PDB file of C-alpha atoms in Angstrom:
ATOM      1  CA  UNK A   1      99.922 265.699  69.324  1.00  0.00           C
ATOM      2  CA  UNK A   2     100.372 268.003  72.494  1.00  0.00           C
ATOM      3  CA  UNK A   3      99.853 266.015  75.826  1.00  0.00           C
ATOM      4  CA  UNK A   4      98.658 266.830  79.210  1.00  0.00           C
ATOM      5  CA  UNK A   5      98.630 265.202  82.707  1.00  0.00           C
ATOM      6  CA  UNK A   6      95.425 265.627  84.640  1.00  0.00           C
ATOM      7  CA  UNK A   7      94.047 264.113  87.618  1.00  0.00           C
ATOM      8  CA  UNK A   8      90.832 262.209  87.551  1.00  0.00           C
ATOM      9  CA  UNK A   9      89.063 265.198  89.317  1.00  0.00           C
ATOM     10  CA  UNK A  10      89.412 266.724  86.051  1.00  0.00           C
ATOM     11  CA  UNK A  11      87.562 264.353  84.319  1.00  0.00           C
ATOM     12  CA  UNK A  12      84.014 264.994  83.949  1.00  0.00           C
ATOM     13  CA  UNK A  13      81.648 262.152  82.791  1.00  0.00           C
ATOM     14  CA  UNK A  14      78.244 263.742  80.984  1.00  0.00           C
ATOM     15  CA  UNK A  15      74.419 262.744  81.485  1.00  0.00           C
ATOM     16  CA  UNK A  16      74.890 261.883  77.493  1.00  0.00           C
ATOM     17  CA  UNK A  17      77.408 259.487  78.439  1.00  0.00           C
ATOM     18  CA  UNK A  18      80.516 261.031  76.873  1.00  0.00           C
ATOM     19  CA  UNK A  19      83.378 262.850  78.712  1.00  0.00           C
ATOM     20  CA  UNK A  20      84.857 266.156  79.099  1.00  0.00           C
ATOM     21  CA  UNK A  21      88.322 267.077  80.434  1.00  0.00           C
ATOM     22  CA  UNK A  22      88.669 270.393  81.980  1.00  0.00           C
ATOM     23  CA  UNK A  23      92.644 271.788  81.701  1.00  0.00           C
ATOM     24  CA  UNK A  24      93.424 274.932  84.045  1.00  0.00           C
ATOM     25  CA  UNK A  25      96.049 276.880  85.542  1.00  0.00           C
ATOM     26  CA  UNK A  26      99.969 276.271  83.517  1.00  0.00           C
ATOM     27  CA  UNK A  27      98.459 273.802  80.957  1.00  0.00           C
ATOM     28  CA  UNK A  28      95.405 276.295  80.198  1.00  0.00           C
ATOM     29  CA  UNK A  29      97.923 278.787  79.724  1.00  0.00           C
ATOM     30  CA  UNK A  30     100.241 276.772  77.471  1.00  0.00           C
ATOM     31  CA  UNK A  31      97.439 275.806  74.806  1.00  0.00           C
ATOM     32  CA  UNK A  32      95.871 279.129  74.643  1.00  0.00           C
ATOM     33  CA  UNK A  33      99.160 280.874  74.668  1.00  0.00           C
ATOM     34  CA  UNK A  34     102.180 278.846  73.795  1.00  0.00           C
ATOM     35  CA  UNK A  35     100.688 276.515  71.648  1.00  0.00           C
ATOM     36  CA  UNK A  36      98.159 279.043  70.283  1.00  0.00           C
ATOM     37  CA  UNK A  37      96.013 276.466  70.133  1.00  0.00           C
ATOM     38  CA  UNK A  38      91.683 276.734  68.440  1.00  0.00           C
ATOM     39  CA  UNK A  39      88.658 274.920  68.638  1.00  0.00           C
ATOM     40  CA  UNK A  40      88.752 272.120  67.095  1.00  0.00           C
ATOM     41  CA  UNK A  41      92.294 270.936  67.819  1.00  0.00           C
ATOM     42  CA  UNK A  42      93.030 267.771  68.945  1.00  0.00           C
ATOM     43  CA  UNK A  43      95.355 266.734  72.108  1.00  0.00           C
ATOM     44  CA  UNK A  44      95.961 263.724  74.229  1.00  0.00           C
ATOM     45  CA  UNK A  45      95.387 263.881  78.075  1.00  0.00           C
ATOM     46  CA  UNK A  46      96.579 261.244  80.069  1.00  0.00           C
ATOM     47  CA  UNK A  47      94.823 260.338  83.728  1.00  0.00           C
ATOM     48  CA  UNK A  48      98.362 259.801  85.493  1.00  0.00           C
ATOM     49  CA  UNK A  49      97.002 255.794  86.011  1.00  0.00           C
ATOM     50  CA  UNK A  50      97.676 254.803  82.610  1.00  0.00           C
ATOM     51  CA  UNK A  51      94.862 255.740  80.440  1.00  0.00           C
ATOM     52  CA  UNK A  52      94.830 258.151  77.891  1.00  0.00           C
ATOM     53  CA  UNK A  53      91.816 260.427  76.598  1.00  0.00           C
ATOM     54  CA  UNK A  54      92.259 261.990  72.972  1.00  0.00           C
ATOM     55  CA  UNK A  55      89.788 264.873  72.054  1.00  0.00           C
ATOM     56  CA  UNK A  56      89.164 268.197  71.019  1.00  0.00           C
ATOM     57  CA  UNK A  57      89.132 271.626  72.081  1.00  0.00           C
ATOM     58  CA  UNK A  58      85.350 273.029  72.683  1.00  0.00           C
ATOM     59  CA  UNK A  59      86.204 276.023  74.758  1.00  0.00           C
ATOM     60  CA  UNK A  60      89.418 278.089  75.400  1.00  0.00           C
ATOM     61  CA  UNK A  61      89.508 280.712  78.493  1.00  0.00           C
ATOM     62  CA  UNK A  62      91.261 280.816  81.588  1.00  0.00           C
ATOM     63  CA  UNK A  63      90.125 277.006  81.680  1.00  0.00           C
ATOM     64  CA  UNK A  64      89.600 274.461  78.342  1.00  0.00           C
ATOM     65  CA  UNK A  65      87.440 272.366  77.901  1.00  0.00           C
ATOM     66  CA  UNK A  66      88.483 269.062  75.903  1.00  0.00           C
ATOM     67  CA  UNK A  67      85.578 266.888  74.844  1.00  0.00           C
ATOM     68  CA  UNK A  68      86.971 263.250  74.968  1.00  0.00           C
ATOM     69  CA  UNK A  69      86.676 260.912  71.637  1.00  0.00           C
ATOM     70  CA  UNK A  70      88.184 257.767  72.969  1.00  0.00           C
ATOM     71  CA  UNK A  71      89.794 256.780  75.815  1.00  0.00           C
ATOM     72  CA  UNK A  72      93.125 253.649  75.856  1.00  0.00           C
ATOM     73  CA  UNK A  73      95.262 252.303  78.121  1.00  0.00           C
ATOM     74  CA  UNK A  74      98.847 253.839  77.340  1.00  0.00           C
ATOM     75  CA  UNK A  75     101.026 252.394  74.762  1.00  0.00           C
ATOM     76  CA  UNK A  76     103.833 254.063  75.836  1.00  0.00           C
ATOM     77  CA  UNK A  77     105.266 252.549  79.411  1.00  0.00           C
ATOM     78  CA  UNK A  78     107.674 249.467  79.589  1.00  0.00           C
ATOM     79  CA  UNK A  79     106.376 245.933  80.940  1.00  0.00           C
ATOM     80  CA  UNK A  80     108.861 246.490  83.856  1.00  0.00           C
ATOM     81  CA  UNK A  81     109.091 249.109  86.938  1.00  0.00           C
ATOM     82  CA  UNK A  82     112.581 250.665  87.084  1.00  0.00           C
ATOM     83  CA  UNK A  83     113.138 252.578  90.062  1.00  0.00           C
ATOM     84  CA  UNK A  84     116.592 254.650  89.878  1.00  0.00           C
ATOM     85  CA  UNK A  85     118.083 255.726  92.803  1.00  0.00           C
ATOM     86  CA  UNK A  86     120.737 258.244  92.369  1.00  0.00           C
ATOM     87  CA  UNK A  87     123.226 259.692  94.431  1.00  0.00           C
ATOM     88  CA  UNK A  88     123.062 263.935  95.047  1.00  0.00           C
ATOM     89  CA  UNK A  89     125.705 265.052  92.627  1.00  0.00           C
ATOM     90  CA  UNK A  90     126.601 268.606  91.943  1.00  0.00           C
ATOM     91  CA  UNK A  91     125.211 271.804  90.202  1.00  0.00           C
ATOM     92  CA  UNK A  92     122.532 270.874  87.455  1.00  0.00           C
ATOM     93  CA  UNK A  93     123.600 267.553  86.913  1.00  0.00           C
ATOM     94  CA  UNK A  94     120.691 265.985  88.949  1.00  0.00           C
ATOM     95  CA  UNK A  95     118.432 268.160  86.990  1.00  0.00           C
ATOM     96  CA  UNK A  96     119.835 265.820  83.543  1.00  0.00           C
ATOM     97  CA  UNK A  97     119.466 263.022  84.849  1.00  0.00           C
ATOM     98  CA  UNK A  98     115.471 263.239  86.229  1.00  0.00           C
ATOM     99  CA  UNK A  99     115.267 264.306  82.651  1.00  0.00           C
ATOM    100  CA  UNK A 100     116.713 261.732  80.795  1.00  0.00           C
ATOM    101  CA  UNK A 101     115.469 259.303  83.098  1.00  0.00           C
ATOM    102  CA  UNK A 102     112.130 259.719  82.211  1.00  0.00           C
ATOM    103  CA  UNK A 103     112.775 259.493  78.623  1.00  0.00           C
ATOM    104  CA  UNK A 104     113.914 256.136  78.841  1.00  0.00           C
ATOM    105  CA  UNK A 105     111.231 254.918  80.849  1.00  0.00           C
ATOM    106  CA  UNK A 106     112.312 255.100  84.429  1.00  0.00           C
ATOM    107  CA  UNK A 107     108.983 254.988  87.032  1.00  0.00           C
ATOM    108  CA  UNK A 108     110.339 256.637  89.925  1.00  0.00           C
ATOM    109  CA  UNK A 109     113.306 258.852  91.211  1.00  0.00           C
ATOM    110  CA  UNK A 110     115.082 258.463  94.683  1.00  0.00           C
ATOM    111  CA  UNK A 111     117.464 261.255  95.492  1.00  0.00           C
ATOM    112  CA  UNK A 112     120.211 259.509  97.905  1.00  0.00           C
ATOM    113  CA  UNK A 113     122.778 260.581 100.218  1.00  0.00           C
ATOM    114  CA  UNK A 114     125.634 258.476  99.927  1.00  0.00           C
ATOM    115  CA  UNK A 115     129.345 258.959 102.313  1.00  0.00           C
ATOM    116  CA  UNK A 116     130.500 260.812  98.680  1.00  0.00           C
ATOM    117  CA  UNK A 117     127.835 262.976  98.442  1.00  0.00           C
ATOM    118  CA  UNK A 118     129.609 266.891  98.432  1.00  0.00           C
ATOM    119  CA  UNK A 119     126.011 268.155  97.978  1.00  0.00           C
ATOM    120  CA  UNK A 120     124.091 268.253 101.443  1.00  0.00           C
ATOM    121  CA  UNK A 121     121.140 270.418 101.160  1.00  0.00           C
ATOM    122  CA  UNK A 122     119.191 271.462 104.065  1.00  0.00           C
ATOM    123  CA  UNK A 123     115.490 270.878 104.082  1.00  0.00           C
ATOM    124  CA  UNK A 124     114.915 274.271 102.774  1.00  0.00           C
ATOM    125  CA  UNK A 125     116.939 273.266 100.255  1.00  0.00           C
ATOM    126  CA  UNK A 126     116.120 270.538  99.339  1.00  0.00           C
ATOM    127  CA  UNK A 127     112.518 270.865  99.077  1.00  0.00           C
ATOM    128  CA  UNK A 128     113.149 273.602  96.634  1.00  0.00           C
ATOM    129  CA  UNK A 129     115.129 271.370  94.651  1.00  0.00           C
ATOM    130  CA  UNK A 130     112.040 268.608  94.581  1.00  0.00           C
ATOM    131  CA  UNK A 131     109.951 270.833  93.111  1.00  0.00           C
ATOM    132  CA  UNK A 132     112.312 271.383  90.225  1.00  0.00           C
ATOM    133  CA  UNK A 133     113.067 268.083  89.545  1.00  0.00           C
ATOM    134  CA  UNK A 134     108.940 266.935  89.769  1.00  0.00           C
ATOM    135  CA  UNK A 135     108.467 270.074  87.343  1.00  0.00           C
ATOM    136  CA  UNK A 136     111.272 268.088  85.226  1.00  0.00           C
ATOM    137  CA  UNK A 137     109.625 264.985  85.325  1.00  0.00           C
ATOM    138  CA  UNK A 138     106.128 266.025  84.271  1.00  0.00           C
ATOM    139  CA  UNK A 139     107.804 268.265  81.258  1.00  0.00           C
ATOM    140  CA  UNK A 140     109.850 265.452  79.919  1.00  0.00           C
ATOM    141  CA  UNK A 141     106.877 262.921  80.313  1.00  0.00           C
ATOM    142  CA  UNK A 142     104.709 265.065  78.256  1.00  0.00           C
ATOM    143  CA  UNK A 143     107.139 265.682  75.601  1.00  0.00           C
ATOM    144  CA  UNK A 144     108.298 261.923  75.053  1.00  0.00           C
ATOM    145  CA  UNK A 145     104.794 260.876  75.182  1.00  0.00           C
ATOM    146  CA  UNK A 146     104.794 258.902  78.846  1.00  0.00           C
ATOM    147  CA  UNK A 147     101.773 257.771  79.967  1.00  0.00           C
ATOM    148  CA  UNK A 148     102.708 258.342  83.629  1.00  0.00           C
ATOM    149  CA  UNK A 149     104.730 261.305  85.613  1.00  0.00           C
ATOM    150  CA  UNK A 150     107.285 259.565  87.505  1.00  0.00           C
ATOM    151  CA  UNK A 151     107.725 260.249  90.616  1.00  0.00           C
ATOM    152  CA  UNK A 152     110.518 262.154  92.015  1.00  0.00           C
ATOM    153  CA  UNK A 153     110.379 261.022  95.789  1.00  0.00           C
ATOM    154  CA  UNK A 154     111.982 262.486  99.143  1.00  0.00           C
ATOM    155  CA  UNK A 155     115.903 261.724  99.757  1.00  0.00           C
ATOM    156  CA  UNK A 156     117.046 258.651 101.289  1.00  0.00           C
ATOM    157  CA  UNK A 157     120.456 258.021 103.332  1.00  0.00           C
ATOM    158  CA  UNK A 158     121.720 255.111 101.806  1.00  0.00           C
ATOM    159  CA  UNK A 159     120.961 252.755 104.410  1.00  0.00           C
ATOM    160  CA  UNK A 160     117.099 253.438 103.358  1.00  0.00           C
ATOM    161  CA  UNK A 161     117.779 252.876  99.966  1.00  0.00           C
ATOM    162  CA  UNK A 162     118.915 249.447  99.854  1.00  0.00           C
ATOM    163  CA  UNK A 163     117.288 248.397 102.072  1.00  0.00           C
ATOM    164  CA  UNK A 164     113.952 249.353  99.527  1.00  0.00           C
ATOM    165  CA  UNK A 165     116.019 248.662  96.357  1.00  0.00           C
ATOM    166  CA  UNK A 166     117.279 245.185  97.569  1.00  0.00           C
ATOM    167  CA  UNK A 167     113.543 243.918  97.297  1.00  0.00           C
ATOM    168  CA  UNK A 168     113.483 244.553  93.585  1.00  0.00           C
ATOM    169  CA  UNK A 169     113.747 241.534  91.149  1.00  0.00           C
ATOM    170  CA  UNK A 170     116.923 242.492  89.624  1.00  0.00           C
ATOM    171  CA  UNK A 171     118.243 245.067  92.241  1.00  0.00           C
ATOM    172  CA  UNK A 172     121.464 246.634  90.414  1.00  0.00           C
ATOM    173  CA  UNK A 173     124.485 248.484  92.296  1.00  0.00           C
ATOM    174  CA  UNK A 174     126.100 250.108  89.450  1.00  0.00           C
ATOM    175  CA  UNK A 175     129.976 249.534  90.363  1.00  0.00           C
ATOM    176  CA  UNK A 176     133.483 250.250  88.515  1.00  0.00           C
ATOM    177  CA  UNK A 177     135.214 248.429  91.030  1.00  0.00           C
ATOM    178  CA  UNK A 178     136.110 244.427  91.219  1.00  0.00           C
ATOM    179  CA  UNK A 179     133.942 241.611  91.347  1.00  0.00           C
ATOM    180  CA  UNK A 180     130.841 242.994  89.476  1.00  0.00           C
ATOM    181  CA  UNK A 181     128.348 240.785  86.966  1.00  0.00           C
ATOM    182  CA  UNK A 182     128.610 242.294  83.304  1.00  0.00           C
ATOM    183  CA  UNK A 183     124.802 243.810  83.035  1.00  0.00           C
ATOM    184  CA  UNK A 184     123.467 241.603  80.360  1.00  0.00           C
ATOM    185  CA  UNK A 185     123.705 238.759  82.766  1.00  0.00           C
ATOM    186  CA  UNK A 186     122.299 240.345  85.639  1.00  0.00           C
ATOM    187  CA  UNK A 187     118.751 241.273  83.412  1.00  0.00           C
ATOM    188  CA  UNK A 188     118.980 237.778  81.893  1.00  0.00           C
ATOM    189  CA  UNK A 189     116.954 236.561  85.032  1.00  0.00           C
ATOM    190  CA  UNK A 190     113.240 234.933  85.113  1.00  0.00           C
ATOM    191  CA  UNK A 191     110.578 237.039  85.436  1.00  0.00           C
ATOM    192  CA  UNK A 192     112.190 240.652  86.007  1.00  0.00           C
ATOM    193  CA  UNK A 193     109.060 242.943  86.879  1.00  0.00           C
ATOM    194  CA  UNK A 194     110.955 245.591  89.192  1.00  0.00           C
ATOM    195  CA  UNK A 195     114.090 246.681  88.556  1.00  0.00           C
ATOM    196  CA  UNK A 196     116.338 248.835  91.048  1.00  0.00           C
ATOM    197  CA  UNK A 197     119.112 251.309  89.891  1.00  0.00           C
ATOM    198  CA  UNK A 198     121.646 252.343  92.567  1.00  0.00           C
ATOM    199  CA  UNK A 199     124.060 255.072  90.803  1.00  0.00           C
ATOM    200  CA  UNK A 200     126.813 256.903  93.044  1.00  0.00           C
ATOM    201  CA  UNK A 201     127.866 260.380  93.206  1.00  0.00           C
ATOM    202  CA  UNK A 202     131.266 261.769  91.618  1.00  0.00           C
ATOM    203  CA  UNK A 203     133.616 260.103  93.445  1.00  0.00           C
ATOM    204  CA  UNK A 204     132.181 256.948  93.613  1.00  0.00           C
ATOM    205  CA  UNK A 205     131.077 254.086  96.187  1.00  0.00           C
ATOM    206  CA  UNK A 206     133.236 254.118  99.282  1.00  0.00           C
ATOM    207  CA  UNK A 207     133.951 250.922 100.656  1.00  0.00           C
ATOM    208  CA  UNK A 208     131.524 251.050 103.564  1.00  0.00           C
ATOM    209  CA  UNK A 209     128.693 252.139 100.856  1.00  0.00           C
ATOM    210  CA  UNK A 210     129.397 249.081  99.050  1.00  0.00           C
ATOM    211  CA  UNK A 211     129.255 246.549 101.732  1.00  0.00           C
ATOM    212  CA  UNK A 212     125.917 248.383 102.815  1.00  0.00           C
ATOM    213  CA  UNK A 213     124.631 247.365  99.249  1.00  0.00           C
ATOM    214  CA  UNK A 214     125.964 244.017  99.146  1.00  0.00           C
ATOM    215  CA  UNK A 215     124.550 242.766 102.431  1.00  0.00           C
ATOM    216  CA  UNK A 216     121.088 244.142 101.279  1.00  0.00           C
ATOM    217  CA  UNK A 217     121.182 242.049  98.567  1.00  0.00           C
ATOM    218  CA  UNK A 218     122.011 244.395  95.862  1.00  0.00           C
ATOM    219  CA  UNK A 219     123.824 243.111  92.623  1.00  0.00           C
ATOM    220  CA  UNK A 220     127.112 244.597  91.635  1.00  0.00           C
ATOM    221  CA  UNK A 221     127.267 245.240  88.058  1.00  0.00           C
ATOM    222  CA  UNK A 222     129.440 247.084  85.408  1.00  0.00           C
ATOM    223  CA  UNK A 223     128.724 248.872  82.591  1.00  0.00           C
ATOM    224  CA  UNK A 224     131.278 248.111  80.003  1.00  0.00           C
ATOM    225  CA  UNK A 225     135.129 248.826  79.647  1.00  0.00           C
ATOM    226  CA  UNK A 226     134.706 252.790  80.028  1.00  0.00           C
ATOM    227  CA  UNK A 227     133.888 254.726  83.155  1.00  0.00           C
ATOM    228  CA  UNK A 228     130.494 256.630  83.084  1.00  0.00           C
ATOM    229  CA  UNK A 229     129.758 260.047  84.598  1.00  0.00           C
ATOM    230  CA  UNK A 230     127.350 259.901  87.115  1.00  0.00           C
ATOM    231  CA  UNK A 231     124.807 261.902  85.264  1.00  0.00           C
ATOM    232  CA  UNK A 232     125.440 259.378  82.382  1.00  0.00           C
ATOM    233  CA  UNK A 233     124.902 255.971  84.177  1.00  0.00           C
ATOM    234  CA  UNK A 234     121.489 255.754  84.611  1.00  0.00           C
ATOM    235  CA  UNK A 235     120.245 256.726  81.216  1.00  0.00           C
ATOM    236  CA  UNK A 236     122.658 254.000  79.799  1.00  0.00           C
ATOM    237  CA  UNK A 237     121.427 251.086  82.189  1.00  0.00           C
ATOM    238  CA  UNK A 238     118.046 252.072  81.394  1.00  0.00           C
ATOM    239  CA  UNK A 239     118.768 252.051  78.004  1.00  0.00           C
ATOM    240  CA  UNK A 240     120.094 248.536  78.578  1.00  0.00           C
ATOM    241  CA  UNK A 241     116.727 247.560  80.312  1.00  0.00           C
ATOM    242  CA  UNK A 242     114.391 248.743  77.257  1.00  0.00           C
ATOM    243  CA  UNK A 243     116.932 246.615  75.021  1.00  0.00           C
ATOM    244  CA  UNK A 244     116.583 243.343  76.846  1.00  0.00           C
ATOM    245  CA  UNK A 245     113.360 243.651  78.308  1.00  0.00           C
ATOM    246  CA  UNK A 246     110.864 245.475  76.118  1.00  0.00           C
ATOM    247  CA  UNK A 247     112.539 246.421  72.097  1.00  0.00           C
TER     248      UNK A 247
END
């Protein structure tokens, strides 16, 4: 069933008592064009705080007008918070990862700038690039059925990041070099209801990056006996996370 994000504004309660969702601009456009949608047909729309409102069409214009038949909290988002902070990388590749991210049931994205980093964008720059990767977000949350749009949220030097990430229950520096905790064993702790992700660029940590991440309290861990791409890493821990914490 087609899905929608919509903020409460949209919502309309009725002197009957029932509800009415009104969808306009892109998502008007994409059920009365793309979808080709009628009268009649049913869709989810989801309030962006965890509730979702199933109905049907009633009227199709520049606007529709969705008249709601029930209305449950989502089904759909893990018992945890996972917040995956990921180094700039090159090209597209950041672009991948916000999407598979949100398929595997990150809740927020933290663009970082790490010693590494070869892409610096300049505030032009990068607030083009923000809007792509929250257009992303909400695209891939609607197609695998999210009850939420994560956020994508404004870069961080690294400093900033662990120093937010640290406070996590199981904050996890994602490290190929020596001394890390195998990953199982870091999520095997008591009462894990925030999760941090700290993922490097291409060429890695550098050694000041890691002792940044250590004295913040972050928890060096590796991901098995093969080197990930950076674009790969995160949808693999997270992976990991809906195995142990919520399958």
């Amino acid at each position: 069933m087609p899905r929608f994000f919509v903020t409460e504004e949209a919502i309309r309660t009725m002197p009957d008592g029932t509800a009415e969702i009104t969808l306009t601009g892109a998502d008007a456009a994409h059920v009365t064009k793309s979808l080709r949608m009628q009268r009649g047909d049913a869709l989810t729309v989801c309030d962006g705080a965890r509730r979702e409102y199933r109905g049907t069409i009633v009227s199709l214009g520049d606007t529709v007008t969705v008249s709601v038949s029930s209305v449950s909290d989502a089904t759909t988002e893990p018992p945890y918070e996972a917040v995956l902070y990921q180094a700039l990388v090159k090209g597209d590749k950041f672009d991948t990862v916000v999407q598979k991210a949100v398929e595997c049931g990150v809740t927020a994205i933290v663009p970082v700038l790490t010693d590494r980093c070869t892409v610096r964008p300049d505030e032009k720059g990068l607030g083009n690039k923000l809007v792509r990767w929250r257009r992303i977000a909400a695209e891939a949350a609607g197609q695998c059925g999210r009850g939420i749009i994560p956020e994508v949220r404004e870069m961080l030097t690294l400093r900033e990041a662990v120093a937010e990430a640290g406070r996590a229950d199981a904050p996890l520096f994602c490290y190929e070099g020596d001394g890390t905790l195998p990953l199982p064993q870091a999520l095997r702790r008591k009462d894990v209801r925030t999760v941090s992700l700290l993922i490097g660029p291409e060429g890695g940590f550098s050694e000041s990056d890691v002792m940044l991440a250590k004295e913040n309290g972050m928890i060096p861990v590796g991901l098995g006996r093969r080197i990930l791409r950076t674009e790969t890493a995160s949808g693999f821990v997270l992976a990991c996370l809906s195995y142990e914490l919520e399958l």
